[in-house]
Amino acid sequence: MFYIYCPHCGEHREEEEFHAKGQAHIARPADPDSCSDKEWGEYLYFRKNPRGLHHEMWVHAAGCRKFFNVTRDTVSYEIKEVYKIGERPSVVAAGN
Amino acid sequence: MSQKNRLASGGRIDRSKPLRFKYNGREYQGYQGDTLASALLANGVDVIGRSFKYSRPRGIVAAGAEEPNAVLQLGATEATQVPNVRATQQELFGGLVSSATNGWPNADMDLMSYVGKVGGRMMPPGFYYKTFMYPQSMWETYEKFIRKAAGLGRSPLENDPDTYDKINHHCDVMIVGAGPAGLAAALVAARSGARVILADEQNEFGGSLLHSREKINGRPAANWVAETVAELEKHPEVLLLPRSTVNGYHDHNFLTIHQRCTDHVADQAPKGQVRQRMHRVRANWVVLATGAHERPLVYGNNDVPGCMVASAVSTYINRYGVVPGNELVLMTTNDYAYQTALDWADAGRKVVAIVDTRQNPKGARIEEARKRGLNVITGSAVIEVQGSKRVSGVSVAPIDARGDKVTGSVQRLSCDTVASSGGWSPVIHLSCHTGSRPEWRDDIIGFVPGKTVQRQLTAGGINGTYSLRKVLEEGARTGAQAAESAGFADAAKGIALPLSEEVQEGPAMALFHIPHTKPTARAPKQFVDFQNDVTASGIELATREGFESIEHVKRYTAMGFGTDQGKLGNINGMAIAAKSLNQTIPQTGTTIFRPNYTPITFGAIAGRDCGELFDVKRYSAMHRWHVEHGALFEDVGNWKRPWYFPKAGESMQDALDRECKATRESVGILDASTLGKIDIQGKDAREFLARVYTNAWAKLGVGKCRYGLMCGEDGMVFDDGVTSCLAENHFLMTTTTGGAARVLEWLELYHQTEWPEMEVYFNTVTDQWATMTISGPNSRKLLAELTDIDLDGDSFKFMDWRQGKVAGVPARVFRISFTGELSYEINVQANYGLYVWEKLFEHGAKFNLTPYGTETMHVLRAEKGFIIAGQDTDGSVTPIDLGMSWCVSNNKPFSYIGKRGMAREDCNRPNRKQLVGLKAKDPKKVIPEGSQAVDDPKQPLPMKMLGHVTSSYYSANLGHSIAMGMIRDGHNRMGETVYYPQADGSVIEAEICSPIFLDPKGERQNV
Amino acid sequence: MQHYSGFGLLKHALSYHENWQRVWRNPTPKKKYDVIIVGGGGHGLATAYYLAKEHGITNVAVIEKGYLGGGNTARNTTIVRSNYLWDEAAHLYEHAMKLWEGLSQDLNYNVMFSQRGVLNLGHTLQDMRDIQRRVNANRLNGIDGEVLDTKGVQEIVPMMDCSANTRYPVLGASWQPRAGVARHDAVAWGFARAADSYGVDLIQQTEVVDMIIEDGAIVGVKTNRHGDIKADRVGCVVAGNSGVLANMAGFELPLESHPLQALVSEPIKPILDTVVMSNHVHGYVSQSDKGDLVIGAGIDGYNGYGQRGSYPTIEHTVAAIIELFPIFSRVRMNRQWGGIVDTCPDACPIISATPVENLFFNCGWGTGGFKATPGSGNVFAATLAKGEAHPLAKPFSMFRFYDGSLIDEHGAAGVAH
């Protein structure tokens, strides 16, 4: 069970208070109507799914209800950093 | 038989407290402080079970968690049965009832053993993959026999009378294992002021010191243990947990501890106590001081009762005052095990021989053994045991220096006990749980914990450190390091090293599998994994057949899959596989352990979260009234909603007919409190609504309500509800009962991640309001008696809401309708809900005010063709498919959620399934929900299906059945006939029609 | 291939089992193959077998980074059923079911397919509506199934608590008698042995580290132990690691890899002779021939390649099992483990061509891959042999996520696998 630091509450809390919400930094296309089906499908469904460093979104569902981002290793499950929506990660995989 | 193997003195048992217990129907006596295993050994019970494949008699081989054989059924009553209790870990209590789990008619005289003897050769590993195939139909018959033979103990057939608990902890230092290393670590960490948890699976702290004859500070080690525990007990920040197994080590230093609170007292917990408790620990630092398990050697017939692990023999003698035999042969690859022969001799029994596999061993213990005149045979091994239900003798032969082959003639020695030691395997299980891979060390002939990302330290036997002096040093140092890392700066100052003598030892020999004069396949069975009857020849066969990965070997032979998880056998098995493949152990692979370290009661894992408390129950403020008025309930999400309110003698259909008619003819009332309610405020609230709903919100005035559909980005409907404009920047959104939490999180998601610039705030107010909907032509008259709100139809119109008082209580009244009737939804503060509800009934009697539940609500809305999201939709349906294009606005400036999704190719292809009304040709026939439509019911299977019935009822108001359902291209097929083939072979014919069966112009709700 | 039989076993017993042949060779890879299959799990091995058997393509290599059948094949709860809702899925899984029936004889390897029936419980009125809908669809698709009420469920599983006293009482179930369980390892080994007998090279302990792509078409793979190996076509069947391989080939998939946990009790005497699944209380259980209660947990919500998940998931699953079977409260949990499941947004697999020519993927089976093993291999073999999707595989193209033609087993039935 993960021990997650909520950047809004300023505390470590148990994973049970959070929901994982998938890959972070997926922006809704600014003009959906001009997207092709393929572009829209990519926005909707296609994901990075890396083995290793992953930037993902969590929500403090049973806490402050705020969304935030986590950089986590998907193999060791180590959390490398936690940062707010709108911020950029400081820990990134080589090549990214 | 009276404790013939019990010594007159010594051990940590209390001879003044005799305890009577039963094993296999017979009564025995042991003492307070015994385990079930030590008590059985004291009484000379040799056979405690039969092996599962070959039905060979088996005895106790170990003294702790690693025991593979002594797995017994426990329990004096049906409800308190526990299968597969390890006798070496079960403390004895008065009245304990136990029995062997295998053997027919009993373990001692098992008729199946003849099958095992005769058929054993037919059962190499994986034999079941190679046979039982023909004819195809017979496998399930064979399987029944196989299943019967398997399975160890049995489940109780009655419900568990005991309760279980969970408790959460945070600590600075979690120390696993209270042997010398763990105690030393705990002492130092405790002195630093750190919050320390020390857990040990045994009833007493001390670990190996409880049976050791070594001295600390010049006095018996047990004294040091007692003093240390006494000091730890005084530290206020220290939690000591004996009888507590750390069974799982999870990510981010989360550990679970299984504490057995009353299993040492009785098989049912005393009244008011919990039987077992799970501790859920979040530790800053973890110190694993889990020690090591001694490895037995693998030799011919090494499973005959009387063959034991050397250190277990010492444990029984020194800790329990039990000598498990009369004449001992000890086989060892190392110095340490000589202690067992010395202990045996000290107990006054005969040591027949010490057989040392090394050619020329030298060390202090060896010197002592020789000095005392014990017969030490070097460069030799016990290659085979004689006896069936008890060892009667051994064959000893010289072997070469590598232990590969027998080099000389075999001599027979008579004895009744064989103790063997192949060295020690560090207990690395917990360190593996978080994905860390162990590393092999040639110098200690064992695996030690590998690299980890956890904040984890290790001390003592787990590191392959075995000398007591070094173990204590390592423990103290590690305790200090853990505390300092956790922020207790001067922890190292707490170190006051206990001193113990260093015993000089010679090097051990890396030997696992004892050679025989015959090749392994032809030699007597040499067992590696006792519980699963895995032999050395089985492992060699597996590798010969091409199962070369150690994982393949384990899976093919079932090695390590028992309840002991291969604690004794895995390393031996790997060594045998490695040798057979002509490679080293690390080349062969490693051994990965998963939770649990030892098996954990399911009840303890669930704790109190079972039965009524399995999941939250949510009740509305009027719940008590519903119960008192005979409602039956439906589970919707966590809510208990009234389903219908039957009167005495009424069938369900009777009740529904009555409720439906009363509503349409006069007035009915529904508790609608469970619908999700989200309060939305902020200057951008209106624009936000326009983005998340499919329809337009720009012009909704204050005091007005509007129905809306919500879609995902894929254009599929996922929720719906009415949202009302409370003030210019203030809205109240309602959602489906089950969808409330999901919708709120979804709103937050878009606000926080996509449109943070919008000023809008969301809050759930579902629980704050009680909602009661009165519906029917008399609802206005009823409400008028209780409210100060002007109900005049011209001023308080359909889809308006008003604030005022109802029954003297501040209320919001919404004139919205899910029945198509004149309806008012009254919202009051939840605390007043029951009061207002009862007031409505006081005044409603003259209107025959009738309470109705979800089922009547479903019928009434279906008469009007209103959908229920989640029943008439399923995540694959667009608003267009539902025929609700009136609820989709393509003129909104912002590309709302769902718009682009709906425009995808597949959403616009012809022949999509569309929601329509359905009228059965036989008006009395209700088409079962879930029925699938076809055009031609006589077509062969698989049939071409058109869609399913989503909602279907008998309408008492209309006098015929009604239904809604999906039909391919249904909107273009009005008036056509489709067929619903039923499971019983009948076919129901139905006509496709509009889903609005009643009042298509909507006049009733507008009166 | 050495024929296995009871008689053969007796013969070998007389020679102390010293003369059994290897089940498969340990070959050095050739420079080039007609087809390379990446991934030596059940699906990959089945693909190789059917390529050889049904399409005569035997110049085939299966490249496995660990040991054969060591991924999700070795980690699942072995349930086999075909009672899926949507036609596309139902036809695919029923195709697999028909292959399961007779697989032991076809492979001459006892995969212990035991058709002891599967119950999918309903606990709410909506559950029961969904069950009716699914069973009706199954029936008209030619798949066996019936809807049981509470009493009918109780008759099949007398040990289950079907009373009204539980938090979510059992209202009924769907019952597929032909469904059941099989021995997972045997499935991988049986396919491997049979494929090997046709000359397929099974290359273990060899990891594909890159794809060799020329002019938009794949021509081979780079490996860590055997250098470059060329091929006319490459099929990837690597479950949780599909995303990693897709990235090597330069595209993304609509997949997320999640931990899925399972656990077993200690072995106990036979007490449960069918498979019980409950989506609503989130637990499913069967009893293995060895006596273990084999219990599947829910999926963990985060991406993970660690082959382990979070403890609360286990707690919840165990509570669910006790909710269904209070008598198991004193039985003990022996072991837990985790697999890596590649989940698709619509809970249906991808059997598909890709943006790279001659490169095909078979993935996205999520929590439900084991039951499809022979069917998946069979249609993927046909796809690889012909270079275009087998008719049963057509709806499972990865391009459905562009035009929106999803097969939403997720939203529609929400049935746990």
mmCIF file of C-alpha atoms in Angstrom, chain B residues 74-339:
data_model
loop_
_atom_site.group_PDB
_atom_site.id
_atom_site.type_symbol
_atom_site.label_atom_id
_atom_site.label_comp_id
_atom_site.label_asym_id
_atom_site.label_seq_id
_atom_site.Cartn_x
_atom_site.Cartn_y
_atom_site.Cartn_z
ATOM 1 C CA LEU B 74 -7.601 -28.455 15.559
ATOM 2 C CA GLY B 75 -10.877 -27.737 17.289
ATOM 3 C CA ALA B 76 -13.176 -29.165 19.914
ATOM 4 C CA THR B 77 -16.402 -28.120 18.174
ATOM 5 C CA GLU B 78 -17.570 -27.913 14.582
ATOM 6 C CA ALA B 79 -17.627 -24.135 14.579
ATOM 7 C CA THR B 80 -14.102 -23.833 15.966
ATOM 8 C CA GLN B 81 -12.343 -26.216 13.607
ATOM 9 C CA VAL B 82 -9.075 -24.925 12.208
ATOM 10 C CA PRO B 83 -7.434 -26.832 9.390
ATOM 11 C CA ASN B 84 -3.693 -27.244 8.969
ATOM 12 C CA VAL B 85 -2.423 -25.941 12.293
ATOM 13 C CA ARG B 86 1.317 -26.319 12.553
ATOM 14 C CA ALA B 87 1.815 -28.272 15.789
ATOM 15 C CA THR B 88 5.260 -26.754 16.258
ATOM 16 C CA GLN B 89 3.706 -23.296 16.544
ATOM 17 C CA GLN B 90 0.546 -24.163 18.454
ATOM 18 C CA GLU B 91 0.898 -23.598 22.170
ATOM 19 C CA LEU B 92 -0.630 -26.337 24.251
ATOM 20 C CA PHE B 93 -3.719 -25.538 26.299
ATOM 21 C CA GLY B 94 -5.926 -27.698 28.474
ATOM 22 C CA GLY B 95 -8.661 -29.383 26.472
ATOM 23 C CA LEU B 96 -6.997 -28.984 23.087
ATOM 24 C CA VAL B 97 -8.426 -31.416 20.542
ATOM 25 C CA SER B 98 -6.354 -32.313 17.495
ATOM 26 C CA SER B 99 -6.132 -34.956 14.840
ATOM 27 C CA ALA B 100 -4.046 -35.925 11.851
ATOM 28 C CA THR B 101 -5.356 -34.632 8.539
ATOM 29 C CA ASN B 102 -4.587 -37.613 6.338
ATOM 30 C CA GLY B 103 -4.651 -41.373 6.568
ATOM 31 C CA TRP B 104 -7.462 -43.877 6.484
ATOM 32 C CA PRO B 105 -8.644 -45.278 8.824
ATOM 33 C CA ASN B 106 -5.975 -43.273 10.673
ATOM 34 C CA ALA B 107 -2.510 -41.889 10.221
ATOM 35 C CA ASP B 108 -0.838 -44.652 12.159
ATOM 36 C CA MET B 109 -2.433 -47.516 10.244
ATOM 37 C CA ASP B 110 -3.124 -46.124 6.823
ATOM 38 C CA LEU B 111 -4.445 -48.496 4.188
ATOM 39 C CA MET B 112 -3.665 -45.971 1.491
ATOM 40 C CA SER B 113 0.020 -46.510 2.144
ATOM 41 C CA TYR B 114 -0.241 -49.796 0.246
ATOM 42 C CA VAL B 115 -1.495 -47.838 -2.711
ATOM 43 C CA GLY B 116 1.409 -45.463 -2.167
ATOM 44 C CA LYS B 117 3.908 -48.295 -2.056
ATOM 45 C CA VAL B 118 2.582 -50.084 -5.076
ATOM 46 C CA GLY B 119 1.564 -47.062 -7.090
ATOM 47 C CA GLY B 120 4.335 -44.757 -5.958
ATOM 48 C CA ARG B 121 6.517 -45.616 -8.874
ATOM 49 C CA MET B 122 3.705 -44.674 -11.206
ATOM 50 C CA MET B 123 3.625 -41.191 -9.743
ATOM 51 C CA PRO B 124 6.725 -39.285 -10.821
ATOM 52 C CA PRO B 125 6.338 -35.513 -10.944
ATOM 53 C CA GLY B 126 3.792 -34.409 -13.476
ATOM 54 C CA PHE B 127 2.399 -37.922 -13.978
ATOM 55 C CA TYR B 128 -1.078 -36.434 -14.083
ATOM 56 C CA TYR B 129 -0.164 -34.423 -17.176
ATOM 57 C CA LYS B 130 0.731 -37.617 -18.964
ATOM 58 C CA THR B 131 -2.344 -39.695 -18.266
ATOM 59 C CA PHE B 132 -6.036 -39.583 -17.306
ATOM 60 C CA MET B 133 -6.693 -38.161 -20.785
ATOM 61 C CA TYR B 134 -8.548 -40.961 -22.464
ATOM 62 C CA PRO B 135 -11.398 -41.078 -23.027
ATOM 63 C CA GLN B 136 -12.015 -37.330 -22.907
ATOM 64 C CA SER B 137 -15.180 -37.729 -20.858
ATOM 65 C CA MET B 138 -13.403 -39.530 -18.030
ATOM 66 C CA TRP B 139 -11.173 -36.771 -16.705
ATOM 67 C CA GLU B 140 -13.805 -35.368 -14.381
ATOM 68 C CA THR B 141 -14.304 -38.836 -12.908
ATOM 69 C CA TYR B 142 -10.578 -39.280 -12.332
ATOM 70 C CA GLU B 143 -10.509 -35.799 -10.936
ATOM 71 C CA LYS B 144 -12.976 -36.654 -8.179
ATOM 72 C CA PHE B 145 -10.612 -39.289 -6.820
ATOM 73 C CA ILE B 146 -7.619 -36.999 -7.059
ATOM 74 C CA ARG B 147 -9.462 -34.248 -5.220
ATOM 75 C CA LYS B 148 -10.448 -36.611 -2.447
ATOM 76 C CA ALA B 149 -6.870 -37.655 -1.883
ATOM 77 C CA ALA B 150 -5.610 -34.079 -1.649
ATOM 78 C CA GLY B 151 -6.368 -31.327 0.736
ATOM 79 C CA LEU B 152 -4.846 -31.750 4.231
ATOM 80 C CA GLY B 153 -7.409 -30.516 6.813
ATOM 81 C CA ARG B 154 -11.027 -29.537 6.467
ATOM 82 C CA SER B 155 -13.011 -26.317 6.667
ATOM 83 C CA PRO B 156 -15.487 -25.887 9.495
ATOM 84 C CA LEU B 157 -19.067 -26.306 8.328
ATOM 85 C CA GLU B 158 -20.492 -23.796 10.777
ATOM 86 C CA ASN B 159 -19.970 -20.066 10.982
ATOM 87 C CA ASP B 160 -17.067 -18.698 12.960
ATOM 88 C CA PRO B 161 -18.141 -17.704 16.494
ATOM 89 C CA ASP B 162 -15.063 -15.503 16.948
ATOM 90 C CA THR B 163 -14.371 -11.892 16.086
ATOM 91 C CA TYR B 164 -11.244 -10.330 14.660
ATOM 92 C CA ASP B 165 -9.778 -6.885 14.718
ATOM 93 C CA LYS B 166 -7.504 -4.525 12.866
ATOM 94 C CA ILE B 167 -5.361 -1.759 14.293
ATOM 95 C CA ASN B 168 -3.227 0.835 12.515
ATOM 96 C CA HIS B 169 0.175 2.042 13.724
ATOM 97 C CA HIS B 170 2.870 4.432 12.728
ATOM 98 C CA CYS B 171 6.325 3.910 14.152
ATOM 99 C CA ASP B 172 9.903 5.056 13.722
ATOM 100 C CA VAL B 173 11.472 1.627 13.820
ATOM 101 C CA MET B 174 9.723 -1.659 13.193
ATOM 102 C CA ILE B 175 11.814 -4.617 14.277
ATOM 103 C CA VAL B 176 10.857 -8.036 13.018
ATOM 104 C CA GLY B 177 12.074 -10.878 15.175
ATOM 105 C CA ALA B 178 12.983 -10.766 18.857
ATOM 106 C CA GLY B 179 15.974 -13.063 18.831
ATOM 107 C CA PRO B 180 19.367 -11.742 19.918
ATOM 108 C CA ALA B 181 19.702 -9.373 16.956
ATOM 109 C CA GLY B 182 16.163 -8.013 17.211
ATOM 110 C CA LEU B 183 16.351 -7.555 20.977
ATOM 111 C CA ALA B 184 19.688 -5.768 20.751
ATOM 112 C CA ALA B 185 18.327 -3.536 17.981
ATOM 113 C CA ALA B 186 15.157 -2.799 19.932
ATOM 114 C CA LEU B 187 17.051 -1.924 23.065
ATOM 115 C CA VAL B 188 19.257 0.627 21.341
ATOM 116 C CA ALA B 189 16.413 2.126 19.299
ATOM 117 C CA ALA B 190 14.188 2.316 22.376
ATOM 118 C CA ARG B 191 16.841 4.108 24.390
ATOM 119 C CA SER B 192 16.993 6.788 21.708
ATOM 120 C CA GLY B 193 13.333 7.591 22.337
ATOM 121 C CA ALA B 194 12.138 6.267 18.973
ATOM 122 C CA ARG B 195 8.704 4.734 18.627
ATOM 123 C CA VAL B 196 9.586 1.073 18.299
ATOM 124 C CA ILE B 197 7.454 -1.943 17.487
ATOM 125 C CA LEU B 198 9.029 -5.319 18.157
ATOM 126 C CA ALA B 199 7.130 -8.345 16.902
ATOM 127 C CA ASP B 200 7.939 -12.008 17.168
ATOM 128 C CA GLU B 201 5.970 -15.041 16.088
ATOM 129 C CA GLN B 202 6.727 -16.977 19.248
ATOM 130 C CA ASN B 203 5.024 -16.768 22.624
ATOM 131 C CA GLU B 204 8.244 -15.598 24.238
ATOM 132 C CA PHE B 205 10.913 -13.196 23.064
ATOM 133 C CA GLY B 206 14.436 -14.542 22.769
ATOM 134 C CA GLY B 207 14.464 -16.553 19.556
ATOM 135 C CA SER B 208 17.402 -18.939 19.464
ATOM 136 C CA LEU B 209 18.428 -17.851 22.953
ATOM 137 C CA LEU B 210 15.449 -19.725 24.384
ATOM 138 C CA HIS B 211 17.146 -23.013 23.639
ATOM 139 C CA SER B 212 20.747 -21.887 23.531
ATOM 140 C CA ARG B 213 23.316 -22.919 26.087
ATOM 141 C CA GLU B 214 25.491 -19.934 25.270
ATOM 142 C CA LYS B 215 26.219 -17.226 27.819
ATOM 143 C CA ILE B 216 25.840 -13.480 27.623
ATOM 144 C CA ASN B 217 27.798 -11.331 30.030
ATOM 145 C CA GLY B 218 28.880 -14.554 31.666
ATOM 146 C CA ARG B 219 25.367 -15.653 32.589
ATOM 147 C CA PRO B 220 22.769 -17.790 30.855
ATOM 148 C CA ALA B 221 21.466 -16.010 27.756
ATOM 149 C CA ALA B 222 17.910 -16.280 29.064
ATOM 150 C CA ASN B 223 18.791 -13.858 31.862
ATOM 151 C CA TRP B 224 19.836 -11.251 29.343
ATOM 152 C CA VAL B 225 16.611 -11.834 27.437
ATOM 153 C CA ALA B 226 14.534 -11.314 30.584
ATOM 154 C CA GLU B 227 16.396 -8.134 31.524
ATOM 155 C CA THR B 228 16.160 -6.738 28.032
ATOM 156 C CA VAL B 229 12.432 -7.404 27.766
ATOM 157 C CA ALA B 230 11.931 -5.866 31.203
ATOM 158 C CA GLU B 231 13.688 -2.685 30.108
ATOM 159 C CA LEU B 232 11.774 -2.532 26.815
ATOM 160 C CA GLU B 233 8.499 -2.867 28.674
ATOM 161 C CA LYS B 234 9.352 0.296 30.606
ATOM 162 C CA HIS B 235 9.841 2.449 27.510
ATOM 163 C CA PRO B 236 6.545 4.236 26.855
ATOM 164 C CA GLU B 237 7.110 4.443 23.087
ATOM 165 C CA VAL B 238 7.787 0.744 22.653
ATOM 166 C CA LEU B 239 5.129 -1.747 21.610
ATOM 167 C CA LEU B 240 6.015 -5.374 22.209
ATOM 168 C CA LEU B 241 4.064 -7.945 20.233
ATOM 169 C CA PRO B 242 4.713 -11.586 21.037
ATOM 170 C CA ARG B 243 2.658 -14.286 19.257
ATOM 171 C CA SER B 244 2.684 -11.863 16.336
ATOM 172 C CA THR B 245 3.929 -12.879 12.923
ATOM 173 C CA VAL B 246 4.950 -10.183 10.479
ATOM 174 C CA ASN B 247 3.374 -11.950 7.560
ATOM 175 C CA GLY B 248 3.700 -9.366 4.820
ATOM 176 C CA TYR B 249 6.095 -6.562 3.915
ATOM 177 C CA HIS B 250 4.511 -4.223 1.384
ATOM 178 C CA ASP B 251 5.558 -1.133 -0.526
ATOM 179 C CA HIS B 252 6.596 2.067 1.213
ATOM 180 C CA ASN B 253 7.359 0.227 4.446
ATOM 181 C CA PHE B 254 3.865 -1.004 5.131
ATOM 182 C CA LEU B 255 3.837 -4.223 7.127
ATOM 183 C CA THR B 256 1.086 -6.449 8.362
ATOM 184 C CA ILE B 257 1.347 -8.329 11.636
ATOM 185 C CA HIS B 258 -0.887 -11.229 12.510
ATOM 186 C CA GLN B 259 -1.298 -11.417 16.266
ATOM 187 C CA ARG B 260 -2.817 -14.487 17.843
ATOM 188 C CA CYS B 261 -4.454 -13.117 20.968
ATOM 189 C CA THR B 262 -6.195 -16.165 22.401
ATOM 190 C CA ASP B 263 -5.125 -19.210 20.402
ATOM 191 C CA HIS B 264 -2.885 -20.238 23.295
ATOM 192 C CA VAL B 265 -5.814 -20.268 25.713
ATOM 193 C CA ALA B 266 -8.601 -22.090 23.907
ATOM 194 C CA ASP B 267 -9.837 -22.764 20.391
ATOM 195 C CA GLN B 268 -12.580 -20.194 20.904
ATOM 196 C CA ALA B 269 -11.738 -16.761 22.251
ATOM 197 C CA PRO B 270 -12.985 -16.054 25.782
ATOM 198 C CA LYS B 271 -16.094 -13.905 25.816
ATOM 199 C CA GLY B 272 -15.420 -10.292 24.952
ATOM 200 C CA GLN B 273 -12.001 -10.933 23.448
ATOM 201 C CA VAL B 274 -10.916 -11.009 19.842
ATOM 202 C CA ARG B 275 -9.279 -14.178 18.659
ATOM 203 C CA GLN B 276 -6.717 -12.578 16.377
ATOM 204 C CA ARG B 277 -5.743 -9.086 15.365
ATOM 205 C CA MET B 278 -4.060 -7.670 12.291
ATOM 206 C CA HIS B 279 -1.710 -4.773 12.938
ATOM 207 C CA ARG B 280 -1.246 -2.547 9.909
ATOM 208 C CA VAL B 281 2.031 -0.744 10.388
ATOM 209 C CA ARG B 282 3.535 2.153 8.503
ATOM 210 C CA ALA B 283 7.166 2.222 9.591
ATOM 211 C CA ASN B 284 9.752 4.868 8.920
ATOM 212 C CA TRP B 285 12.531 2.289 9.120
ATOM 213 C CA VAL B 286 12.360 -1.475 9.259
ATOM 214 C CA VAL B 287 14.898 -3.806 10.800
ATOM 215 C CA LEU B 288 14.579 -7.408 9.708
ATOM 216 C CA ALA B 289 16.073 -9.678 12.339
ATOM 217 C CA THR B 290 14.342 -12.815 11.241
ATOM 218 C CA GLY B 291 17.226 -15.235 11.759
ATOM 219 C CA ALA B 292 17.785 -18.400 9.791
ATOM 220 C CA HIS B 293 16.325 -21.843 9.355
ATOM 221 C CA GLU B 294 18.495 -24.899 9.496
ATOM 222 C CA ARG B 295 18.519 -26.999 6.345
ATOM 223 C CA PRO B 296 18.133 -30.731 6.673
ATOM 224 C CA LEU B 297 20.159 -32.933 4.342
ATOM 225 C CA VAL B 298 18.559 -34.974 1.595
ATOM 226 C CA TYR B 299 19.219 -38.711 1.951
ATOM 227 C CA GLY B 300 17.445 -41.996 1.385
ATOM 228 C CA ASN B 301 14.196 -42.460 3.319
ATOM 229 C CA ASN B 302 14.873 -39.190 5.109
ATOM 230 C CA ASP B 303 11.147 -38.862 5.812
ATOM 231 C CA VAL B 304 10.885 -41.791 8.208
ATOM 232 C CA PRO B 305 9.640 -40.516 11.588
ATOM 233 C CA GLY B 306 12.665 -39.945 13.764
ATOM 234 C CA CYS B 307 14.529 -37.978 11.073
ATOM 235 C CA MET B 308 14.764 -34.412 12.269
ATOM 236 C CA VAL B 309 16.565 -31.163 11.767
ATOM 237 C CA ALA B 310 19.474 -30.994 14.202
ATOM 238 C CA SER B 311 18.662 -27.654 15.835
ATOM 239 C CA ALA B 312 15.064 -28.798 16.355
ATOM 240 C CA VAL B 313 16.333 -31.692 18.434
ATOM 241 C CA SER B 314 18.294 -29.218 20.563
ATOM 242 C CA THR B 315 15.228 -27.018 20.868
ATOM 243 C CA TYR B 316 13.074 -29.881 22.125
ATOM 244 C CA ILE B 317 15.724 -30.887 24.657
ATOM 245 C CA ASN B 318 16.685 -27.454 25.951
ATOM 246 C CA ARG B 319 13.456 -25.524 25.675
ATOM 247 C CA TYR B 320 10.842 -28.180 26.296
ATOM 248 C CA GLY B 321 12.704 -30.831 28.276
ATOM 249 C CA VAL B 322 11.856 -33.450 25.662
ATOM 250 C CA VAL B 323 14.345 -35.886 24.104
ATOM 251 C CA PRO B 324 12.625 -37.172 21.002
ATOM 252 C CA GLY B 325 14.302 -40.616 21.031
ATOM 253 C CA ASN B 326 16.925 -42.804 22.624
ATOM 254 C CA GLU B 327 19.733 -43.376 20.168
ATOM 255 C CA LEU B 328 20.917 -40.562 17.951
ATOM 256 C CA VAL B 329 22.895 -40.445 14.771
ATOM 257 C CA LEU B 330 23.807 -36.880 13.812
ATOM 258 C CA MET B 331 24.820 -36.048 10.244
ATOM 259 C CA THR B 332 26.323 -32.646 9.666
ATOM 260 C CA THR B 333 28.185 -30.516 7.164
ATOM 261 C CA ASN B 334 29.174 -27.962 9.795
ATOM 262 C CA ASP B 335 30.447 -27.423 13.314
ATOM 263 C CA TYR B 336 27.401 -25.839 14.816
ATOM 264 C CA ALA B 337 25.234 -28.960 14.677
ATOM 265 C CA TYR B 338 27.650 -30.821 16.979
ATOM 266 C CA GLN B 339 25.828 -28.985 19.746
#
